[in-house]
XYZ file of C-alpha atoms in Angstrom:
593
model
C 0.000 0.000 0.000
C 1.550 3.272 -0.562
C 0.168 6.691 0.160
C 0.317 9.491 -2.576
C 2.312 12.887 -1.850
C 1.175 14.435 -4.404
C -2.804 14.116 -4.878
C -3.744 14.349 -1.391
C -0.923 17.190 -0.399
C -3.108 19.257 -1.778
C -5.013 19.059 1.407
C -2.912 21.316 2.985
C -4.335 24.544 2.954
C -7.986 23.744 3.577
C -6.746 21.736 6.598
C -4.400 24.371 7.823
C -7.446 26.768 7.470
C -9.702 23.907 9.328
C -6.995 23.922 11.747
C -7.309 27.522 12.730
C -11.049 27.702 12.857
C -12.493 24.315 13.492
C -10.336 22.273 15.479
C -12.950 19.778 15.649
C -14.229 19.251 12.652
C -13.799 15.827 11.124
C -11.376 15.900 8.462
C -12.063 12.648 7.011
C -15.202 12.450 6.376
C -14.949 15.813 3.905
C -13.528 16.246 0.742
C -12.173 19.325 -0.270
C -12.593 19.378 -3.991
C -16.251 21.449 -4.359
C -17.932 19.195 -6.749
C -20.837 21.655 -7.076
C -18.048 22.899 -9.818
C -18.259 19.913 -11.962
C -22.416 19.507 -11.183
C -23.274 23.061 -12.411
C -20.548 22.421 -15.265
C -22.488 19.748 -16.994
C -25.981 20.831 -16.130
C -25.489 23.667 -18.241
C -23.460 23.007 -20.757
C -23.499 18.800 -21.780
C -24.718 15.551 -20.360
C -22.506 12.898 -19.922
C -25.040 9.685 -19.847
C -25.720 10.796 -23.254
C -22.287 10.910 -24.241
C -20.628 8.487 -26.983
C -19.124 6.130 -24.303
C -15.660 5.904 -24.910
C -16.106 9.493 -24.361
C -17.412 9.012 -20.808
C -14.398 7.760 -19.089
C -12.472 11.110 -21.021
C -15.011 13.402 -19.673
C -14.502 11.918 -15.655
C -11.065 11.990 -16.162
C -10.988 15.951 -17.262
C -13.437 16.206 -14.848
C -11.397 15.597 -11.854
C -8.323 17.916 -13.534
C -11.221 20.711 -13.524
C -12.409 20.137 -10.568
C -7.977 20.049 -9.372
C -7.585 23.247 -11.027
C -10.205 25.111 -10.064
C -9.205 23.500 -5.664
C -5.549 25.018 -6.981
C -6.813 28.441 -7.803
C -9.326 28.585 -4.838
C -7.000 27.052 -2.325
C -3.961 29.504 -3.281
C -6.803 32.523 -2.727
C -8.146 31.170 0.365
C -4.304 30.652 1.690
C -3.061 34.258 1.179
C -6.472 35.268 2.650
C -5.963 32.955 5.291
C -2.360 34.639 6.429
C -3.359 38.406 6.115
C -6.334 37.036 8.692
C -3.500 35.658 10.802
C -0.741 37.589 10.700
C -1.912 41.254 9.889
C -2.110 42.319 6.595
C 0.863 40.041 5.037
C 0.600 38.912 1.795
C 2.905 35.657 1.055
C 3.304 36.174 -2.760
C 4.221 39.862 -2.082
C 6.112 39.388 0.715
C 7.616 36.022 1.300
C 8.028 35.182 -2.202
C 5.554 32.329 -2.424
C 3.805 30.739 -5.507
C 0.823 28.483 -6.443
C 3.296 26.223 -7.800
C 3.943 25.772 -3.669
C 0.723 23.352 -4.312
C 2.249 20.788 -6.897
C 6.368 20.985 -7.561
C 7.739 17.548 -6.368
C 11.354 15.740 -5.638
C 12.920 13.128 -8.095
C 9.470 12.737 -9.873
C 8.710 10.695 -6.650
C 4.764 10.360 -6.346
C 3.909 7.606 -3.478
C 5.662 6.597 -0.383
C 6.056 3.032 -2.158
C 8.545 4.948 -4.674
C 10.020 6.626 -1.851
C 10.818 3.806 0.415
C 12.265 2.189 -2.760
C 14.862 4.332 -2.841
C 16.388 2.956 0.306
C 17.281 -0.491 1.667
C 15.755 -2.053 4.062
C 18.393 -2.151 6.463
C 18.020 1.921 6.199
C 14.435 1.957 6.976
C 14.744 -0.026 9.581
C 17.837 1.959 11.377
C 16.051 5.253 10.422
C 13.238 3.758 12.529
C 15.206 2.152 15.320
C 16.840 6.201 15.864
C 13.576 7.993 15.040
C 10.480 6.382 16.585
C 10.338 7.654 20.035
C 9.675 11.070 21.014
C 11.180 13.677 19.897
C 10.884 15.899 22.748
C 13.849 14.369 24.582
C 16.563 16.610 22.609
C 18.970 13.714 22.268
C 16.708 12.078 20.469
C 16.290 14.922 18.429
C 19.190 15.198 17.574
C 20.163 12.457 16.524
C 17.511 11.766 14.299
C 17.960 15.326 12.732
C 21.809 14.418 12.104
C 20.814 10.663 10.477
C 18.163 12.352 8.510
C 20.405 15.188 6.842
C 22.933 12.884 5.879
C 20.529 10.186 4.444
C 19.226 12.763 2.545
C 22.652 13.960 1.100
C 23.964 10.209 0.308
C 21.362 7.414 -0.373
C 18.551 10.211 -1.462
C 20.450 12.394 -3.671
C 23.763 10.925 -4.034
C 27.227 12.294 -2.584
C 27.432 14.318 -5.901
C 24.319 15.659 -6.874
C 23.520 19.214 -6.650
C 19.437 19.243 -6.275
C 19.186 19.577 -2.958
C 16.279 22.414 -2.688
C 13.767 20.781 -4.387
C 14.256 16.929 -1.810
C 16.247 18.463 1.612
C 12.793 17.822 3.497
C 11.086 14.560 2.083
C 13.010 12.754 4.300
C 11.985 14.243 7.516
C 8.204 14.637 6.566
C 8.431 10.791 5.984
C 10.007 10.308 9.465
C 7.201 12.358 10.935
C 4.432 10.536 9.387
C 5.734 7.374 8.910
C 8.299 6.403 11.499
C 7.627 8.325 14.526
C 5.561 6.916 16.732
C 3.947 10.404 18.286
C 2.903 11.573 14.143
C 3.576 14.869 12.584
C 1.469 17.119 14.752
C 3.115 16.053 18.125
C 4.471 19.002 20.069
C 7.817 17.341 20.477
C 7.873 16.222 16.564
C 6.592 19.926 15.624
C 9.574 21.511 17.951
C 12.873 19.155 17.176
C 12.012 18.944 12.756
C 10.247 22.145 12.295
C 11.400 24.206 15.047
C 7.749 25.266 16.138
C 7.818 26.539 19.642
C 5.223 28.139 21.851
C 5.502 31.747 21.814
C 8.274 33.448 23.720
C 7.557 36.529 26.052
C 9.895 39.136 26.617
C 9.897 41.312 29.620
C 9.490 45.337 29.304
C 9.254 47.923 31.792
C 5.764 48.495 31.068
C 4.604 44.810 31.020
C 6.435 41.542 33.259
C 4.681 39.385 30.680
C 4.169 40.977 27.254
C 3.918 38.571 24.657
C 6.161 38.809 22.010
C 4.505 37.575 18.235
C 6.916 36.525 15.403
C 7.195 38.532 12.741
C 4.766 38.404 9.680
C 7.290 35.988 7.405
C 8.444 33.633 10.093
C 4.583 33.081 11.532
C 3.502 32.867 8.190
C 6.257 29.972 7.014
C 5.742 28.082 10.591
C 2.129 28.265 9.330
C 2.415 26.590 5.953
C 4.767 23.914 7.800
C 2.170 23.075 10.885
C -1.006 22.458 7.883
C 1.453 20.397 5.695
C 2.239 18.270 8.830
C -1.214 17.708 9.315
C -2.138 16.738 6.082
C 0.484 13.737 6.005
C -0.728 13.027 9.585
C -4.267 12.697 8.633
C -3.706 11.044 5.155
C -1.502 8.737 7.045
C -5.012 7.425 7.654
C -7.159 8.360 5.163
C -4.690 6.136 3.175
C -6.632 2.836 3.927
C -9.037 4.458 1.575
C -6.567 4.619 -1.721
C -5.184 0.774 -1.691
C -5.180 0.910 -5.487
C -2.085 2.741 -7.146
C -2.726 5.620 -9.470
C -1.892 5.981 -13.271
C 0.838 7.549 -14.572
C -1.720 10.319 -16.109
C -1.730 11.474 -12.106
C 0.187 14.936 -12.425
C 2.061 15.855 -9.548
C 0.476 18.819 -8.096
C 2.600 19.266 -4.765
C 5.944 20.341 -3.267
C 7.239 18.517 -0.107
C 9.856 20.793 0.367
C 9.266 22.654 3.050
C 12.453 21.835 5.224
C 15.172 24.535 3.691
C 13.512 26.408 1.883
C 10.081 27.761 3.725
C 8.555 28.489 0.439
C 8.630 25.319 -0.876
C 9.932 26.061 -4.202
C 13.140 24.948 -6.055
C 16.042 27.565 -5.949
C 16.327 27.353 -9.531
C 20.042 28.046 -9.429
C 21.606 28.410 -13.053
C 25.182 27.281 -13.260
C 26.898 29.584 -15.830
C 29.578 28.856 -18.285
C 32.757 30.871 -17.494
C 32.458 32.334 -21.508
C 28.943 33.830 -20.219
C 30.256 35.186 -16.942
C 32.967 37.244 -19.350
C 30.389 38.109 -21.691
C 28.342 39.971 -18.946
C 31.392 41.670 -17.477
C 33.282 42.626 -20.198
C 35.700 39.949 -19.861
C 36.130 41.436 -15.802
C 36.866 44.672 -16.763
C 38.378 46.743 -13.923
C 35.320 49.492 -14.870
C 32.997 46.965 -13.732
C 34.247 46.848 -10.497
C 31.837 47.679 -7.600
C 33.378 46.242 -4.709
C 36.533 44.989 -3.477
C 36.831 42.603 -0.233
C 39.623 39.969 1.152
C 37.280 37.150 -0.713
C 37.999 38.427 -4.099
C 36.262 41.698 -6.178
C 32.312 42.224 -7.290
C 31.480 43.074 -10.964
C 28.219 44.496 -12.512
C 27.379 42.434 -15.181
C 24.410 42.073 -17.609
C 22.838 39.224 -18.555
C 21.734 38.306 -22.165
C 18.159 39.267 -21.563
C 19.053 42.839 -19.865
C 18.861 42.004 -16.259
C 21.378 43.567 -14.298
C 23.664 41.444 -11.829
C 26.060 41.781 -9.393
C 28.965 38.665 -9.869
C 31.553 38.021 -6.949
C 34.470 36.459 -7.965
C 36.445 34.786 -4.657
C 40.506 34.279 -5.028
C 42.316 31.799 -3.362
C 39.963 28.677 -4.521
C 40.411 25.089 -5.392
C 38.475 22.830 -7.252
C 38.168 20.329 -4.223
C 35.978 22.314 -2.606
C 33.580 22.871 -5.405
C 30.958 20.268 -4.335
C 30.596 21.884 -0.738
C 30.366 25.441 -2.584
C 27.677 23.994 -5.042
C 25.977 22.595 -2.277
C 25.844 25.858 0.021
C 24.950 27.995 -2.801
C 21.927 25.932 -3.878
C 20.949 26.131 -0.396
C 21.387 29.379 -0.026
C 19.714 30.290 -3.250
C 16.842 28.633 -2.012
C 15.843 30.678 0.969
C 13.964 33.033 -1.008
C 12.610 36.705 1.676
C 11.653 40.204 0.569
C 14.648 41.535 2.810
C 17.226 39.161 1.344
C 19.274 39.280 -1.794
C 17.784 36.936 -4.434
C 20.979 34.417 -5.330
C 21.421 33.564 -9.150
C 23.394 31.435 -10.104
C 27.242 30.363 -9.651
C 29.900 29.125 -11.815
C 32.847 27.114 -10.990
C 35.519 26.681 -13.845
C 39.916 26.186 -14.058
C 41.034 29.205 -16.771
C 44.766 27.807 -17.579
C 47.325 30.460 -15.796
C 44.074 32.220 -14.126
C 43.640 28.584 -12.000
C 40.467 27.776 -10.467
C 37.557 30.187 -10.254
C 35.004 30.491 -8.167
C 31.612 32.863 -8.675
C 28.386 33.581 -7.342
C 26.194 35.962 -9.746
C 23.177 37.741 -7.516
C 20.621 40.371 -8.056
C 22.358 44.048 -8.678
C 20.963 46.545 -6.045
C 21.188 50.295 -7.632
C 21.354 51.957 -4.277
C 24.623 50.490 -2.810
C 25.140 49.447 0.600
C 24.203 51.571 4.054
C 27.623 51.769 4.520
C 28.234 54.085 1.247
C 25.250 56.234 2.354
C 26.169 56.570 5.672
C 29.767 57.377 5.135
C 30.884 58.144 1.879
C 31.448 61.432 1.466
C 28.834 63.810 -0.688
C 25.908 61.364 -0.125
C 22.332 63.196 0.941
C 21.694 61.903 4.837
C 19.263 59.319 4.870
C 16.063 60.241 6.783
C 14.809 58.715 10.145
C 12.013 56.902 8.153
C 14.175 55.424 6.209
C 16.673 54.240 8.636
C 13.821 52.865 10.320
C 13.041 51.074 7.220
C 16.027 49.522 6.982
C 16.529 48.453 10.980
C 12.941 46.666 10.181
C 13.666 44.752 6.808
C 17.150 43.884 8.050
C 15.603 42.318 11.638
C 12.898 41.023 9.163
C 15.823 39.357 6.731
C 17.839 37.712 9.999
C 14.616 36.816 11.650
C 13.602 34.388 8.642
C 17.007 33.399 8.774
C 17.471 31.828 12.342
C 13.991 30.685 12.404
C 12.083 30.186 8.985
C 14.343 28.136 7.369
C 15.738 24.613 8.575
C 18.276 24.082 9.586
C 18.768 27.775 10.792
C 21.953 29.783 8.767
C 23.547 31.937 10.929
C 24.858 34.851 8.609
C 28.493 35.544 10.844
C 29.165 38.866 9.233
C 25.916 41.298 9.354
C 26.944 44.914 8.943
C 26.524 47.858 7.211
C 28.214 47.267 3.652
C 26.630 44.123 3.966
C 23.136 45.489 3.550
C 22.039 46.863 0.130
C 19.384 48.833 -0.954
C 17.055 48.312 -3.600
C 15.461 50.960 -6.056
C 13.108 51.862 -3.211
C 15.703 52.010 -0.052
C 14.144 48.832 0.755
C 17.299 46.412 2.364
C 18.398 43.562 1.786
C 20.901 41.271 3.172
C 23.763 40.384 1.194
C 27.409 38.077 1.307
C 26.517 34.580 2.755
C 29.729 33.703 2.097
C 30.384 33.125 5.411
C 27.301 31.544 6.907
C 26.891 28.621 8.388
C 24.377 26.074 9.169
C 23.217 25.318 13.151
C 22.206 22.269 14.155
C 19.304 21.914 16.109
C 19.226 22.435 19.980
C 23.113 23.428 19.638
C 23.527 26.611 22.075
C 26.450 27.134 20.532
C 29.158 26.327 17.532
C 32.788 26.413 17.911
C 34.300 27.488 15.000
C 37.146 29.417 13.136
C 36.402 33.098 13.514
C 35.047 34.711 10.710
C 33.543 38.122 10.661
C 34.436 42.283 10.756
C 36.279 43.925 13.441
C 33.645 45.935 14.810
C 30.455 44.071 14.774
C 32.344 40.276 15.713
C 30.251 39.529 19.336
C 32.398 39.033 22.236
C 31.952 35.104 22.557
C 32.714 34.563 18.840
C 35.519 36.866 19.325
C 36.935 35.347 21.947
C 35.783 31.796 22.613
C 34.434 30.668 19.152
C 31.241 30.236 20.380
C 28.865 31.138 18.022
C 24.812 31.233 18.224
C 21.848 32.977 16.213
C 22.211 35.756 18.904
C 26.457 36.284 17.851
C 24.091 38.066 14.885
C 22.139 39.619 17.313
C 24.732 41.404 18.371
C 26.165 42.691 14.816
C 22.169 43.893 14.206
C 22.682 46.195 17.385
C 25.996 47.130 15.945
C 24.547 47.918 12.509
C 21.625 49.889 14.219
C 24.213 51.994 16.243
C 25.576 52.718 12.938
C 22.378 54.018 11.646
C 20.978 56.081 14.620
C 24.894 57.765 15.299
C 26.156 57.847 11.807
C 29.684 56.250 13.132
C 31.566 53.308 12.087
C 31.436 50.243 14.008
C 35.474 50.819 14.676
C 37.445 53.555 14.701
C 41.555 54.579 15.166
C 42.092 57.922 15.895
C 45.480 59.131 16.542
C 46.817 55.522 17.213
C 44.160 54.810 19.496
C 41.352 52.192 18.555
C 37.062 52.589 19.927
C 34.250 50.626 19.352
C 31.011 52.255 18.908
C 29.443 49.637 21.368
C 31.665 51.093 23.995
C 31.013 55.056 23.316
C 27.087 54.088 22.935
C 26.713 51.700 26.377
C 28.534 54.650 28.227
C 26.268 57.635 27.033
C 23.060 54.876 27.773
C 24.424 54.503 31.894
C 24.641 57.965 32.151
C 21.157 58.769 31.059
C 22.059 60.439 27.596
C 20.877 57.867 24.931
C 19.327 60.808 22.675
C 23.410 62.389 22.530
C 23.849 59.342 20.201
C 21.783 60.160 17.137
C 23.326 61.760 14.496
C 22.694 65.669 14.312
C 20.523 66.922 11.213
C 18.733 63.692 10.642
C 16.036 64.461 8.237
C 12.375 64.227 9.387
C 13.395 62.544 12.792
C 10.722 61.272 14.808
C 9.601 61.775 18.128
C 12.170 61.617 21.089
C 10.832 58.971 22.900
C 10.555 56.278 19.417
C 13.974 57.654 18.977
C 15.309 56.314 22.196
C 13.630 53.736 22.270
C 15.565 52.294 19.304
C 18.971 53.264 21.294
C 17.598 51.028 23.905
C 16.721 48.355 21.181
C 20.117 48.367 19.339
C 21.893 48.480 22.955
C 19.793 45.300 24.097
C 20.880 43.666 21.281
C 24.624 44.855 21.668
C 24.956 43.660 25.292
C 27.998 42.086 25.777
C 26.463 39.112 27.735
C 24.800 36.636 25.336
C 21.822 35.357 27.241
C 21.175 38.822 27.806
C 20.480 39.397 23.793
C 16.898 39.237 22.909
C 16.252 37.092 19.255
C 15.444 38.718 16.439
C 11.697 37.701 16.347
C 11.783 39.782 19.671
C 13.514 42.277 17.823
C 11.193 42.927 14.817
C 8.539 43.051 17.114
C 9.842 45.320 18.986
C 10.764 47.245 16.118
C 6.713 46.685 14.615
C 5.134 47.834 18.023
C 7.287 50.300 19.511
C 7.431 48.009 22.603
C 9.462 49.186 25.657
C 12.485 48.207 27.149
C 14.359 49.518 30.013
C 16.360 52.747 29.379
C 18.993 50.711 30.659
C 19.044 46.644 30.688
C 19.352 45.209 33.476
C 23.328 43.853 34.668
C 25.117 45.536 32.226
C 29.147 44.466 32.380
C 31.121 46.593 30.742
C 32.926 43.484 29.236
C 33.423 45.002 25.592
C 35.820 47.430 26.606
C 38.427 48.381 23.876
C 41.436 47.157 26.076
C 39.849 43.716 26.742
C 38.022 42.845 23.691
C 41.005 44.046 20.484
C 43.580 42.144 21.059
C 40.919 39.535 20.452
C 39.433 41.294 17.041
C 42.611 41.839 15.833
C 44.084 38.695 15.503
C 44.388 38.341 11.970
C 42.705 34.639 11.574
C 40.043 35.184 9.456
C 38.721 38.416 10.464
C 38.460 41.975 8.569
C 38.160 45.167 8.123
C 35.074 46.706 6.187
């Protein structure tokens, strides 16, 4: 017996919308194609018992694809609907990115769970259910499974050398969680350790012990699509005693599974250029169509065939052994797909004779630079205060989805201001994932080879290794700093060295937080929103980790002007230039902007 992913996954959005507003209703007993459709169809216009009867089995078969296409275009309607409801005003083709085709892409052309399991021995099935049946609460267990999951997936799914991860990296653990696991999909502790659904945290202001914190629009609305797809497979885990018989190979596959790294379950569709087209669109890497310069190489506008205009970042120091890890993190990357992140093209890896191996990622080209070149070039118009609090919102927005609507979580490593580009309409995005990595679940923390910019590198990754989702927390607080004082993250003046953490946490104890902002800021606010966003970027700055809120705190705190203390509570002065340099400065790995 084998149970179809693709027909019946497109159950997910009426039982996600079930899910929010009629618990109880009994799921299997309805069936959410609206054959009313099809009824009114033929009343009107032809009468199939009259019909020539070898055209009677034709008409129910294009009956059924009517009746599919019409559930598609309802369902995707109802879904978007469903989410401004929820999560106020959001629109997830707008906003996150999403597509109908969410509804029907698929992995490998695999249909059933028979085709599935056939993939794998049965020495694999059965160790995959000997390490992932009991509950997944208990966080060894957890982990474990996550670990045996993600590298089944890599070797006996795809193959140690394939590139197509986006479109399969989760059909592995929405099998486990319907098939192996003894608890089923919509378990707390299943929900938690594979999807990283959690209750909802609360974060303490002055004017409320216990104010609730929600998670920002994208994050709430991928952890939505995620909880109804796990209770489709769930419930069709059962409904499949129903469909014993296999369907035909005219079944079209109408859904994606992949909702594991990439939260809009769609494929990155990553092109791998030829080097002659990467030369083509840069004039052959012309030195005029330089637009950026780091220790990882130079960036080059370049324009593709069809017009579109691209940014292409060419790294130095490579070798073709590590090409199938690149290919791999770049596909990944590409496909975690948010308004407030920059959209990833395409790569190339190639050998040129005395040029030796190359190494290229080709993204989106952003006309209006980085906030670093319009905060301190030289001759650029001051950005206003609605702007810059434009851009503290789409960048907590962009490292938000980041740590928590993706899976596993990436961890950026080297947020700050040249690393955040603006669009046509000022509207930020993240850039450089060069060096991000990917956390493991329940890890509090990952020791690691430093890698970041003096400046905005938090004081546990500088020093200990240790890094977490909130070692970006504190480069966001950095960044913000940046914004609200218009200086640089680090500074030598006269052979001395500052941080701007250290000038901003001193003017915050002694009760001068407004002394920070930047003098002739166009259209500023009101004083108290503009402290409060000192007090939000020093929060996020403090040199104690634990003491860091996340970033869903962060853009909510950003979206509702929510209070925090004028000055958090056991604040060490830890990130003192004399103590924390000597650290920054050694030269493994880490830079200068």
């Amino acid at each position: 017996m084998s149970l179809s992913f693709s027909a019946h996954s497109q159950l997910v959005i009426v039982l996600m919308a079930s899910m929010f507003h009629s618990p109880a209703a009994n799921m299997e007993t309805s069936c959410p194609l609206n054959f009313n459709v099809l009824r009114a169809l033929y009343q009107v216009h032809l009468k199939p018992a009259s019909l020539y009867m070898p055209f009677q089995c034709r008409y129910a078969a294009e009956g059924i694809r009517i009746l599919r296409s019409e559930y598609l275009r309802v369902c995707w309607e109802s879904y978007r609907n469903l989410i401004r409801e929820l999560v106020d005003g959001v629109d997830v083709e707008t906003f996150c990115g999403f597509r109908s085709e969410l509804i029907w892409d698929t992995c490998l052309n695999i249909t059933t769970s028979e085709t599935f399991e056939n993939r794998f021995s049965k020495s694999v099935l059965l160790q995959m259910r000997s390490i992932c049946e009991n509950s997944w609460d208990n966080g060894v267990v957890c982990e474990s499974c996550m670990n045996y999951l993600v590298n089944l997936t890599k070797i006996d799914l795809l193959g140690p050398e394939s590139e197509d991860v986006s479109g399969c990296s989760s059909y592995l653990v929405m099998y486990a969680a319907a098939f192996v696991n003894k608890f089923g999909p919509t378990d707390p502790g299943t929900t938690k350790c594979l999807f990283r659904l959690d209750y909802p945290m609360r974060f303490t202001s002055s004017t409320s012990e216990h104010r609730r914190s929600m998670i920002s629009g994208t994050v709430l609305g991928c952890i939505i699509g995620i909880v109804g797809a796990l209770l489709a497979v769930g419930l069709l885990v059962i409904r499949s005693k129903k469909f014993e018989k296999k369907r035909g190979a005219s079944v079209i596959d109408e859904t994606s599974m992949d909702l594991g790294l990439t939260c809009n379950a769609r494929g990155s569709n990553l092109v791998k250029f030829k080097m002659d087209e990467i030369r083509k669109a840069t004039r052959n890497f012309s030195r005029h169509n330089i637009i950026g310069k780091g220790n990882f190489g130079n960036i080059y506008k370049g324009v593709l065939p069809d017009g579109t205009e691209v940014a292409c970042k060419r790294f130095k120091n490579v070798s073709a052994s590590g090409d199938a890890s690149f290919a791999h993190e770049v596909e990944v990357i590409a496909s975690v797909k948010h308004v407030n992140l920059v959209a990833l093209r395409g790569y190339c890896t190639s050998t040129v004779g005395m040029e030796g191996h190359q190494r290229i990622i080709v993204c989106d080209l952003m006309h209006n630079g980085s906030v670093y070149d319009h905060l301190f070039s030289s001759g650029t118009k001051k950005l206003s205060w609605p702007v810059r609090q434009k851009i503290a919102l789409g960048t907590a927005r962009g490292l938000a989805y980041l740590h928590n609507g993706v899976h596993p979580p990436i961890i950026h490593r080297d947020v700050k201001a040249s690393n955040i580009l603006l669009d046509r309409t000022l509207e930020p995005k993240l850039a450089d994932f060069g060096l991000a990595r990917f956390n493991s679940h329940e890890m509090t923390h990952l020791s690691t080879r430093v890698a970041g910019t003096l400046g905005y590198v938090a004081p546990e990754y500088a020093m200990f290794g240790q890094l977490s989702e909130r070692s970006d927390v504190y480069s966001f607080g950095v960044v913000l700093l940046e914004l609200l004082g218009g200086k640089r993250a680090y500074e030598e003046h006269e052979g001395k060295a500052s941080l701007l953490t250290d000038w901003a946490w001193l003017l915050v104890n002694e009760g001068r937080a407004l002394d920070i902002i930047e003098e002739d800021i166009p259209d500023l606010g009101p004083h108290e929103v503009v402290e409060q966003y000192v007090h939000i970027a020093v929060i996020c700055a403090h040199p104690i980790v634990h003491a860091r809120p996340r970033m869903e705190q962060v853009v909510n705190l950003l979206e509702t002007n929510s209070l925090v203390s004028s000055t958090p509570a056991n604040v060490i002065q830890t990130t003192t230039s004399q103590t924390l340099l000597p650290c920054l400065m050694d030269p493994i790995q880490t830079i200068k902007s």
